[in-house]
PDB file of C-alpha atoms in Angstrom:
ATOM      1  CA  VAL J   1     -22.879   6.710 -10.760  1.00 42.00           C
ATOM      2  CA  THR J   2     -24.095   7.104 -14.375  1.00 46.00           C
ATOM      3  CA  ARG J   3     -27.716   6.469 -14.757  1.00 51.00           C
ATOM      4  CA  ASN J   4     -29.064   6.700 -18.339  1.00 60.00           C
ATOM      5  CA  LYS J   5     -32.792   6.653 -19.221  1.00 64.00           C
ATOM      6  CA  GLY J   6     -32.655   3.300 -21.248  1.00 65.00           C
ATOM      7  CA  ALA J   7     -31.098   1.510 -18.359  1.00 63.00           C
ATOM      8  CA  HIS J   8     -33.729   2.871 -15.932  1.00 63.00           C
ATOM      9  CA  VAL J   9     -36.590   1.770 -18.440  1.00 63.00           C
ATOM     10  CA  ASN J  10     -35.164  -1.634 -18.624  1.00 65.00           C
ATOM     11  CA  MET J  11     -35.120  -1.977 -14.844  1.00 63.00           C
ATOM     12  CA  LEU J  12     -38.713  -0.868 -14.494  1.00 62.00           C
ATOM     13  CA  THR J  13     -39.641  -3.424 -17.267  1.00 64.00           C
ATOM     14  CA  ALA J  14     -37.981  -6.195 -15.322  1.00 59.00           C
ATOM     15  CA  CYS J  15     -39.532  -5.241 -12.113  1.00 62.00           C
ATOM     16  CA  GLN J  16     -43.013  -5.264 -13.700  1.00 55.00           C
ATOM     17  CA  MET J  17     -42.350  -8.840 -15.003  1.00 62.00           C
ATOM     18  CA  HIS J  18     -41.211  -9.821 -11.434  1.00 63.00           C
ATOM     19  CA  ASP J  19     -38.135 -11.244 -12.831  1.00 74.00           C
ATOM     20  CA  LEU J  20     -35.477 -11.019 -10.029  1.00 83.00           C
ATOM     21  CA  ASN J  21     -32.436 -11.898 -12.254  1.00 85.00           C
ATOM     22  CA  ALA J  22     -33.474  -9.591 -14.949  1.00 85.00           C
ATOM     23  CA  THR J  23     -33.897  -6.770 -12.464  1.00 86.00           C
ATOM     24  CA  ALA J  24     -30.449  -7.478 -11.076  1.00 89.00           C
ATOM     25  CA  HIS J  25     -29.011  -7.264 -14.632  1.00 90.00           C
ATOM     26  CA  ALA J  26     -30.847  -4.090 -15.243  1.00 87.00           C
ATOM     27  CA  LEU J  27     -29.376  -2.527 -12.036  1.00 90.00           C
ATOM     28  CA  ALA J  28     -25.897  -3.795 -13.006  1.00 92.00           C
ATOM     29  CA  ALA J  29     -26.298  -2.219 -16.381  1.00 89.00           C
ATOM     30  CA  ARG J  30     -27.323   1.065 -14.717  1.00 88.00           C
ATOM     31  CA  ASP J  31     -24.596   1.042 -11.991  1.00 91.00           C
ATOM     32  CA  GLN J  32     -21.537  -0.188 -13.852  1.00 92.00           C
ATOM     33  CA  GLY J  33     -21.860  -3.804 -12.789  1.00 94.00           C
ATOM     34  CA  VAL J  34     -22.777  -3.248  -9.166  1.00 95.00           C
ATOM     35  CA  VAL J  35     -26.066  -4.473  -7.562  1.00 94.00           C
ATOM     36  CA  ASP J  36     -27.228  -2.767  -4.420  1.00 92.00           C
ATOM     37  CA  LEU J  37     -28.968  -5.716  -2.734  1.00 92.00           C
ATOM     38  CA  GLN J  38     -31.102  -3.378  -0.590  1.00 90.00           C
ATOM     39  CA  THR J  39     -32.381  -1.642  -3.599  1.00 88.00           C
ATOM     40  CA  LEU J  40     -32.986  -4.965  -5.373  1.00 88.00           C
ATOM     41  CA  ALA J  41     -34.953  -6.337  -2.450  1.00 86.00           C
ATOM     42  CA  ARG J  42     -37.059  -3.127  -2.217  1.00 85.00           C
ATOM     43  CA  ILE J  43     -38.002  -3.004  -5.906  1.00 80.00           C
ATOM     44  CA  SER J  44     -38.584  -6.709  -6.184  1.00 76.00           C
ATOM     45  CA  ALA J  45     -41.391  -6.518  -3.616  1.00 69.00           C
ATOM     46  CA  GLY J  46     -39.263  -8.402  -0.780  1.00 60.00           C
ATOM     47  CA  ASP J  47     -38.677 -11.465  -2.846  1.00 56.00           C
ATOM     48  CA  GLU J  48     -35.824 -13.711  -1.487  1.00 65.00           C
ATOM     49  CA  ILE J  49     -32.624 -12.614  -3.004  1.00 74.00           C
ATOM     50  CA  SER J  50     -31.048 -15.560  -4.890  1.00 78.00           C
ATOM     51  CA  LEU J  51     -29.040 -14.572  -8.004  1.00 86.00           C
ATOM     52  CA  GLY J  52     -27.766 -16.781 -10.705  1.00 84.00           C
ATOM     53  CA  GLU J  53     -24.177 -17.633 -11.714  1.00 91.00           C
ATOM     54  CA  ASP J  54     -23.829 -14.303 -13.625  1.00 93.00           C
ATOM     55  CA  PHE J  55     -23.370 -12.580 -10.231  1.00 95.00           C
ATOM     56  CA  GLU J  56     -20.903 -12.791  -7.405  1.00 93.00           C
ATOM     57  CA  MET J  57     -21.956 -11.854  -3.832  1.00 92.00           C
ATOM     58  CA  VAL J  58     -19.141  -9.747  -2.485  1.00 91.00           C
ATOM     59  CA  SER J  59     -20.788  -8.624   0.787  1.00 90.00           C
ATOM     60  CA  SER J  60     -24.211  -8.632   2.515  1.00 89.00           C
ATOM     61  CA  LYS J  61     -24.977  -5.396   0.725  1.00 93.00           C
ATOM     62  CA  HIS J  62     -23.645  -5.847  -2.858  1.00 95.00           C
ATOM     63  CA  ALA J  63     -23.306  -8.208  -5.678  1.00 95.00           C
ATOM     64  CA  LEU J  64     -21.219  -7.743  -8.756  1.00 96.00           C
ATOM     65  CA  ARG J  65     -21.896  -8.935 -12.312  1.00 96.00           C
ATOM     66  CA  ARG J  66     -19.192 -11.358 -13.242  1.00 95.00           C
ATOM     67  CA  ILE J  67     -18.619 -10.083 -16.756  1.00 95.00           C
ATOM     68  CA  GLU J  68     -17.674  -6.654 -15.256  1.00 95.00           C
ATOM     69  CA  ILE J  69     -15.328  -8.188 -12.830  1.00 95.00           C
ATOM     70  CA  LEU J  70     -13.524 -10.022 -15.639  1.00 95.00           C
ATOM     71  CA  SER J  71     -13.387  -6.831 -17.622  1.00 95.00           C
ATOM     72  CA  ARG J  72     -11.830  -4.985 -14.721  1.00 95.00           C
ATOM     73  CA  GLU J  73      -9.304  -7.653 -14.046  1.00 96.00           C
ATOM     74  CA  THR J  74      -7.978  -7.039 -17.627  1.00 96.00           C
ATOM     75  CA  ASN J  75      -8.163  -3.287 -17.109  1.00 96.00           C
ATOM     76  CA  LEU J  76      -6.306  -3.714 -13.770  1.00 97.00           C
ATOM     77  CA  LEU J  77      -3.319  -5.615 -15.374  1.00 97.00           C
ATOM     78  CA  ASP J  78      -3.118  -3.111 -18.227  1.00 97.00           C
ATOM     79  CA  ALA J  79      -3.121  -0.191 -15.833  1.00 97.00           C
ATOM     80  CA  LEU J  80      -0.286  -1.808 -13.705  1.00 97.00           C
ATOM     81  CA  THR J  81       1.708  -2.451 -16.803  1.00 97.00           C
ATOM     82  CA  GLU J  82       1.460   1.239 -17.779  1.00 97.00           C
ATOM     83  CA  LEU J  83       2.248   2.499 -14.326  1.00 97.00           C
ATOM     84  CA  HIS J  84       5.302   0.283 -13.997  1.00 96.00           C
ATOM     85  CA  ALA J  85       6.542   1.453 -17.356  1.00 95.00           C
ATOM     86  CA  ALA J  86       6.000   5.136 -16.244  1.00 94.00           C
ATOM     87  CA  HIS J  87       7.745   4.411 -12.915  1.00 95.00           C
ATOM     88  CA  PRO J  88      10.449   1.734 -13.591  1.00 95.00           C
ATOM     89  CA  CYS J  89      12.181   2.217 -10.263  1.00 95.00           C
ATOM     90  CA  ARG J  90       9.016   2.134  -8.138  1.00 96.00           C
ATOM     91  CA  PRO J  91       8.627  -1.470  -6.638  1.00 96.00           C
ATOM     92  CA  LEU J  92       4.962  -1.064  -5.783  1.00 97.00           C
ATOM     93  CA  ILE J  93       2.176   1.188  -7.256  1.00 97.00           C
ATOM     94  CA  ASP J  94       0.175   3.082  -4.722  1.00 96.00           C
ATOM     95  CA  ARG J  95      -3.422   2.082  -4.474  1.00 95.00           C
ATOM     96  CA  GLU J  96      -4.426   5.687  -4.911  1.00 95.00           C
ATOM     97  CA  ASP J  97      -2.581   5.985  -8.154  1.00 96.00           C
ATOM     98  CA  LEU J  98      -3.974   2.563  -9.395  1.00 97.00           C
ATOM     99  CA  PHE J  99      -7.646   3.462  -8.547  1.00 97.00           C
ATOM    100  CA  ARG J 100      -7.238   6.892 -10.126  1.00 96.00           C
ATOM    101  CA  SER J 101      -6.146   5.287 -13.295  1.00 96.00           C
ATOM    102  CA  LEU J 102      -9.132   2.947 -13.412  1.00 96.00           C
ATOM    103  CA  ARG J 103     -11.846   5.521 -12.778  1.00 92.00           C
ATOM    104  CA  PRO J 104     -14.743   5.835 -13.246  1.00 92.00           C
ATOM    105  CA  ALA J 105     -15.070   2.145 -12.279  1.00 93.00           C
ATOM    106  CA  PRO J 106     -16.620   1.758  -8.827  1.00 95.00           C
ATOM    107  CA  ALA J 107     -14.052   1.148  -6.099  1.00 95.00           C
ATOM    108  CA  ILE J 108     -15.874  -2.117  -4.934  1.00 96.00           C
ATOM    109  CA  LEU J 109     -15.457  -3.397  -8.425  1.00 96.00           C
ATOM    110  CA  ILE J 110     -11.775  -2.537  -8.639  1.00 96.00           C
ATOM    111  CA  GLU J 111     -11.308  -4.316  -5.174  1.00 96.00           C
ATOM    112  CA  ALA J 112     -12.918  -7.398  -6.554  1.00 96.00           C
ATOM    113  CA  ALA J 113     -10.633  -7.410  -9.618  1.00 96.00           C
ATOM    114  CA  ILE J 114      -7.604  -6.968  -7.173  1.00 97.00           C
ATOM    115  CA  ASN J 115      -8.738  -9.778  -5.170  1.00 95.00           C
ATOM    116  CA  ARG J 116      -9.255 -12.114  -8.133  1.00 95.00           C
ATOM    117  CA  ASN J 117      -5.900 -11.278  -9.694  1.00 97.00           C
ATOM    118  CA  SER J 118      -4.243 -11.740  -6.333  1.00 97.00           C
ATOM    119  CA  ALA J 119      -5.845 -15.108  -5.784  1.00 96.00           C
ATOM    120  CA  THR J 120      -4.535 -16.287  -9.159  1.00 95.00           C
ATOM    121  CA  GLN J 121      -1.218 -14.798  -8.337  1.00 96.00           C
ATOM    122  CA  LEU J 122      -1.021 -12.487 -11.284  1.00 97.00           C
ATOM    123  CA  ILE J 123      -0.348  -9.588  -8.913  1.00 98.00           C
ATOM    124  CA  HIS J 124       1.329  -9.010  -5.545  1.00 96.00           C
ATOM    125  CA  VAL J 125      -0.594  -7.092  -2.987  1.00 97.00           C
ATOM    126  CA  ASP J 126       0.498  -5.780   0.503  1.00 93.00           C
ATOM    127  CA  LYS J 127      -0.152  -2.915   2.699  1.00 91.00           C
ATOM    128  CA  THR J 128       2.305  -0.639   0.908  1.00 91.00           C
ATOM    129  CA  GLY J 129       1.071  -1.075  -2.732  1.00 96.00           C
ATOM    130  CA  ILE J 130       0.364  -3.419  -5.640  1.00 98.00           C
ATOM    131  CA  ALA J 131       2.604  -4.805  -8.397  1.00 98.00           C
ATOM    132  CA  LEU J 132       2.520  -7.337 -11.268  1.00 98.00           C
ATOM    133  CA  ALA J 133       3.712 -10.589  -9.845  1.00 96.00           C
ATOM    134  CA  HIS J 134       7.373 -11.567 -10.050  1.00 92.00           C
ATOM    135  CA  ARG J 135       8.250  -8.063 -11.467  1.00 94.00           C
ATOM    136  CA  ASP J 136      11.787  -7.036 -10.465  1.00 95.00           C
ATOM    137  CA  PRO J 137      12.296  -3.271 -10.919  1.00 96.00           C
ATOM    138  CA  PHE J 138      16.091  -3.843 -11.607  1.00 95.00           C
ATOM    139  CA  ASP J 139      15.146  -5.533 -14.867  1.00 94.00           C
ATOM    140  CA  ASN J 140      13.687  -2.278 -16.335  1.00 91.00           C
ATOM    141  CA  MET J 141      16.190   0.222 -14.847  1.00 94.00           C
ATOM    142  CA  THR J 142      18.557   2.206 -16.935  1.00 94.00           C
ATOM    143  CA  ARG J 143      22.315   2.242 -16.214  1.00 94.00           C
ATOM    144  CA  ASP J 144      22.051   5.783 -14.760  1.00 92.00           C
ATOM    145  CA  GLN J 145      19.113   4.600 -12.486  1.00 93.00           C
ATOM    146  CA  ARG J 146      21.207   1.692 -11.182  1.00 94.00           C
ATOM    147  CA  THR J 147      24.058   4.049 -10.510  1.00 93.00           C
ATOM    148  CA  ALA J 148      21.762   6.494  -8.691  1.00 92.00           C
ATOM    149  CA  TYR J 149      20.390   3.617  -6.522  1.00 94.00           C
ATOM    150  CA  GLN J 150      23.897   2.411  -5.584  1.00 95.00           C
ATOM    151  CA  ALA J 151      24.934   5.903  -4.751  1.00 93.00           C
ATOM    152  CA  ALA J 152      21.893   6.392  -2.482  1.00 94.00           C
ATOM    153  CA  ASP J 153      22.611   3.066  -0.776  1.00 95.00           C
ATOM    154  CA  ASP J 154      26.209   4.034  -0.115  1.00 94.00           C
ATOM    155  CA  ARG J 155      25.238   7.399   1.206  1.00 94.00           C
ATOM    156  CA  LEU J 156      22.819   5.883   3.586  1.00 94.00           C
ATOM    157  CA  LYS J 157      25.560   3.707   5.067  1.00 93.00           C
ATOM    158  CA  GLU J 158      27.932   6.752   5.409  1.00 94.00           C
ATOM    159  CA  MET J 159      25.199   8.729   7.229  1.00 93.00           C
ATOM    160  CA  GLU J 160      24.723   6.083   9.890  1.00 93.00           C
ATOM    161  CA  LEU J 161      22.445   7.643  12.498  1.00 95.00           C
ATOM    162  CA  LYS J 162      22.663  11.185  11.397  1.00 92.00           C
ATOM    163  CA  PRO J 163      20.503  11.241   8.322  1.00 89.00           C
ATOM    164  CA  VAL J 164      20.395  14.051   5.789  1.00 85.00           C
ATOM    165  CA  ALA J 165      18.489  14.182   2.445  1.00 84.00           C
ATOM    166  CA  LEU J 166      19.717  11.466   0.089  1.00 87.00           C
ATOM    167  CA  PHE J 167      19.084  13.835  -2.822  1.00 83.00           C
ATOM    168  CA  GLN J 168      19.621  17.575  -3.020  1.00 73.00           C
ATOM    169  CA  SER J 169      16.285  18.101  -4.843  1.00 71.00           C
ATOM    170  CA  PRO J 170      14.225  14.920  -4.787  1.00 72.00           C
ATOM    171  CA  GLY J 171      11.779  14.404  -7.551  1.00 81.00           C
ATOM    172  CA  PRO J 172       9.519  11.541  -8.532  1.00 84.00           C
ATOM    173  CA  GLU J 173      12.334   9.307  -9.575  1.00 90.00           C
ATOM    174  CA  GLN J 174      14.258   9.955  -6.461  1.00 92.00           C
ATOM    175  CA  LEU J 175      11.269   9.137  -4.419  1.00 91.00           C
ATOM    176  CA  ASP J 176      10.839   5.975  -6.258  1.00 95.00           C
ATOM    177  CA  LEU J 177      14.432   5.112  -5.494  1.00 95.00           C
ATOM    178  CA  GLU J 178      13.752   5.693  -1.832  1.00 94.00           C
ATOM    179  CA  ALA J 179      10.864   3.334  -2.025  1.00 95.00           C
ATOM    180  CA  LEU J 180      13.129   0.770  -3.694  1.00 96.00           C
ATOM    181  CA  LEU J 181      15.681   0.954  -1.016  1.00 97.00           C
ATOM    182  CA  ILE J 182      13.015   0.254   1.556  1.00 96.00           C
ATOM    183  CA  TRP J 183      11.511  -2.650  -0.631  1.00 95.00           C
ATOM    184  CA  LYS J 184      14.976  -4.208  -0.822  1.00 96.00           C
ATOM    185  CA  SER J 185      15.266  -3.866   3.006  1.00 96.00           C
ATOM    186  CA  ARG J 186      18.241  -1.481   2.592  1.00 96.00           C
ATOM    187  CA  ALA J 187      16.505   1.267   4.484  1.00 97.00           C
ATOM    188  CA  VAL J 188      13.713   1.900   6.945  1.00 96.00           C
ATOM    189  CA  ARG J 189      11.541   5.114   6.990  1.00 95.00           C
ATOM    190  CA  LEU J 190      11.009   6.576  10.377  1.00 96.00           C
ATOM    191  CA  TYR J 191       8.641   9.446  11.298  1.00 93.00           C
ATOM    192  CA  ASN J 192       9.445  12.203  13.823  1.00 92.00           C
ATOM    193  CA  HIS J 193       6.026  13.213  15.162  1.00 90.00           C
ATOM    194  CA  SER J 194       7.120  16.422  16.871  1.00 88.00           C
ATOM    195  CA  LEU J 195       8.974  17.698  13.955  1.00 87.00           C
ATOM    196  CA  LYS J 196       6.610  16.261  11.401  1.00 89.00           C
ATOM    197  CA  GLN J 197       9.532  14.874   9.356  1.00 89.00           C
ATOM    198  CA  THR J 198      10.283  11.518   7.802  1.00 91.00           C
ATOM    199  CA  LEU J 199      13.884  10.071   8.258  1.00 93.00           C
ATOM    200  CA  LEU J 200      15.525   7.381   6.174  1.00 95.00           C
ATOM    201  CA  LEU J 201      18.066   5.137   7.973  1.00 96.00           C
ATOM    202  CA  SER J 202      19.947   2.185   6.583  1.00 97.00           C
ATOM    203  CA  THR J 203      18.987  -1.222   8.033  1.00 97.00           C
ATOM    204  CA  ASP J 204      22.562  -1.880   8.803  1.00 96.00           C
ATOM    205  CA  ALA J 205      22.714   1.257  10.964  1.00 97.00           C
ATOM    206  CA  ILE J 206      19.640   0.161  12.765  1.00 97.00           C
ATOM    207  CA  ALA J 207      20.930  -3.288  13.407  1.00 97.00           C
ATOM    208  CA  ALA J 208      24.168  -1.828  14.774  1.00 97.00           C
ATOM    209  CA  ALA J 209      22.113   0.597  17.034  1.00 97.00           C
ATOM    210  CA  GLU J 210      20.110  -2.348  18.471  1.00 97.00           C
ATOM    211  CA  GLN J 211      23.351  -4.135  19.376  1.00 97.00           C
ATOM    212  CA  THR J 212      24.952  -1.017  20.913  1.00 97.00           C
ATOM    213  CA  LEU J 213      21.870  -0.501  23.135  1.00 97.00           C
ATOM    214  CA  LYS J 214      21.902  -4.057  24.210  1.00 96.00           C
ATOM    215  CA  THR J 215      25.544  -3.842  25.242  1.00 96.00           C
ATOM    216  CA  ALA J 216      25.201  -0.410  26.818  1.00 97.00           C
ATOM    217  CA  PHE J 217      22.082  -1.346  28.891  1.00 96.00           C
ATOM    218  CA  PRO J 218      22.182  -5.146  29.799  1.00 94.00           C
ATOM    219  CA  ASP J 219      20.271  -7.047  32.284  1.00 91.00           C
ATOM    220  CA  ALA J 220      16.996  -4.848  32.091  1.00 90.00           C
ATOM    221  CA  LYS J 221      19.034  -1.802  33.013  1.00 94.00           C
ATOM    222  CA  THR J 222      16.730   1.224  32.506  1.00 96.00           C
ATOM    223  CA  PHE J 223      17.759   4.086  30.362  1.00 97.00           C
ATOM    224  CA  THR J 224      16.441   7.555  29.143  1.00 97.00           C
ATOM    225  CA  THR J 225      16.145   8.944  25.672  1.00 97.00           C
ATOM    226  CA  GLY J 226      19.028  11.125  26.351  1.00 97.00           C
ATOM    227  CA  ALA J 227      21.226   8.153  27.579  1.00 97.00           C
ATOM    228  CA  ALA J 228      20.311   6.224  24.399  1.00 97.00           C
ATOM    229  CA  ARG J 229      21.149   9.364  22.288  1.00 97.00           C
ATOM    230  CA  ASP J 230      24.656   9.539  23.889  1.00 97.00           C
ATOM    231  CA  ALA J 231      25.250   5.772  23.595  1.00 97.00           C
ATOM    232  CA  LEU J 232      24.519   5.911  19.878  1.00 97.00           C
ATOM    233  CA  LYS J 233      26.166   9.288  19.376  1.00 96.00           C
ATOM    234  CA  THR J 234      23.187  10.605  17.461  1.00 96.00           C
ATOM    235  CA  ASN J 235      20.728  13.567  17.832  1.00 94.00           C
ATOM    236  CA  ARG J 236      17.278  13.964  19.237  1.00 91.00           C
ATOM    237  CA  LYS J 237      15.715  14.319  15.727  1.00 93.00           C
ATOM    238  CA  THR J 238      16.869  10.673  15.176  1.00 96.00           C
ATOM    239  CA  ILE J 239      16.791   9.024  18.596  1.00 97.00           C
ATOM    240  CA  VAL J 240      13.101   9.703  19.362  1.00 96.00           C
ATOM    241  CA  PRO J 241      11.596   7.848  16.129  1.00 96.00           C
ATOM    242  CA  LEU J 242      14.398   5.369  16.391  1.00 97.00           C
ATOM    243  CA  LEU J 243      13.335   4.228  19.847  1.00 97.00           C
ATOM    244  CA  GLU J 244       9.701   4.326  18.862  1.00 96.00           C
ATOM    245  CA  TYR J 245      10.660   1.959  16.029  1.00 97.00           C
ATOM    246  CA  PHE J 246      12.369  -0.427  18.542  1.00 97.00           C
ATOM    247  CA  ASP J 247       9.344  -0.072  20.829  1.00 97.00           C
ATOM    248  CA  ALA J 248       6.991  -1.181  18.048  1.00 96.00           C
ATOM    249  CA  ARG J 249       9.343  -4.118  17.087  1.00 96.00           C
ATOM    250  CA  GLY J 250       9.493  -5.388  20.738  1.00 96.00           C
ATOM    251  CA  VAL J 251      13.293  -4.564  21.071  1.00 97.00           C
ATOM    252  CA  THR J 252      12.609  -2.066  23.838  1.00 97.00           C
ATOM    253  CA  GLU J 253       9.767  -1.372  26.217  1.00 96.00           C
ATOM    254  CA  ARG J 254       8.863   2.071  27.529  1.00 95.00           C
ATOM    255  CA  GLU J 255       8.110   2.625  31.221  1.00 92.00           C
ATOM    256  CA  GLY J 256       7.279   6.352  31.606  1.00 91.00           C
ATOM    257  CA  ASP J 257      10.327   8.340  30.687  1.00 92.00           C
ATOM    258  CA  GLU J 258      12.589   5.222  30.641  1.00 96.00           C
ATOM    259  CA  ARG J 259      13.016   2.123  28.562  1.00 97.00           C
ATOM    260  CA  ILE J 260      14.498  -1.310  29.077  1.00 96.00           C
ATOM    261  CA  ILE J 261      15.761  -3.754  26.530  1.00 96.00           C
ATOM    262  CA  VAL J 262      13.546  -6.673  25.999  1.00 94.00           C
ATOM    263  CA  VAL J 263      15.550  -9.817  26.016  1.00 75.00           C
TER     264      VAL J 263
END
C-alpha cells in the first residue's frame, strides 16, 4: 500500500481533532480508498465506528470510500473492453488477467467494483471468468477464426472417445477457441490426475457414452473401469476421467473398484 507523508499528516491531524469521518477519509486517501476498521477504531480512541454515506461497509473489517468504488467500476469496464478486444475468441476473461490489468488497485476494491457492476447487470460473472454482459464472441471473430472454430468442433466429433490435440501447436488463440467450445457447450474438459493431462471431449460423445453405459449395465448391474472401457471402445487415459465426470454428475456411483448406473 502506498503511504505518502502528506496523507499520513492529514490522518494525524484528523485524529487530533477527534473527527471520525475525517480520520476515515484520511485513511482512505492513504490506502487507495480502503479503510481498515480495526486501525480506525484504534486511532480514534475506541469511538463507536459509524461512518457517513461517503463509505460502504463491505465486511466487519473493511469499509471502502464510495468515490473509489465508482472509479474502479469505470476502470473495470474499460479493462474488460480492452481484454475482449485483445482476445476476441475468448468468451470470458480470467480473474487473474483482469486483476492484473487493474493493479495496483487493492483486490478488495476490485471485488467491490465487480459486485456492483454485476448487480447492475453490466457484466456477467461466473466461476470460470468475467465478461461484459450480452457480449457474443462470434460478433467480433474474423472469418478465419470462425473457420478454425468450426474445424475444431468437427474434429472433436470425429475423435469421439479417443481424444488427441485439436491443434498441432496450440497458442493463445487456439486455447481461446477451446474455451469457446466449452462455453458453447460443445465440449467438456476432463482431467486425468494420474497422467496430469487435460482432455477435451465433445458433449455429443459424452452423451452417447452415457447412453451406452446405461444400455450395457442396466438394473444396477455393477461394472469395473475395464468393463466400461471395453463397452465404450476407448482407452484408460480417457475412461478414468470420464467415469469420474459421470460420478460427479450423479450418472454413476462408485463402490470400491466397481460402479453402478444411478437411475
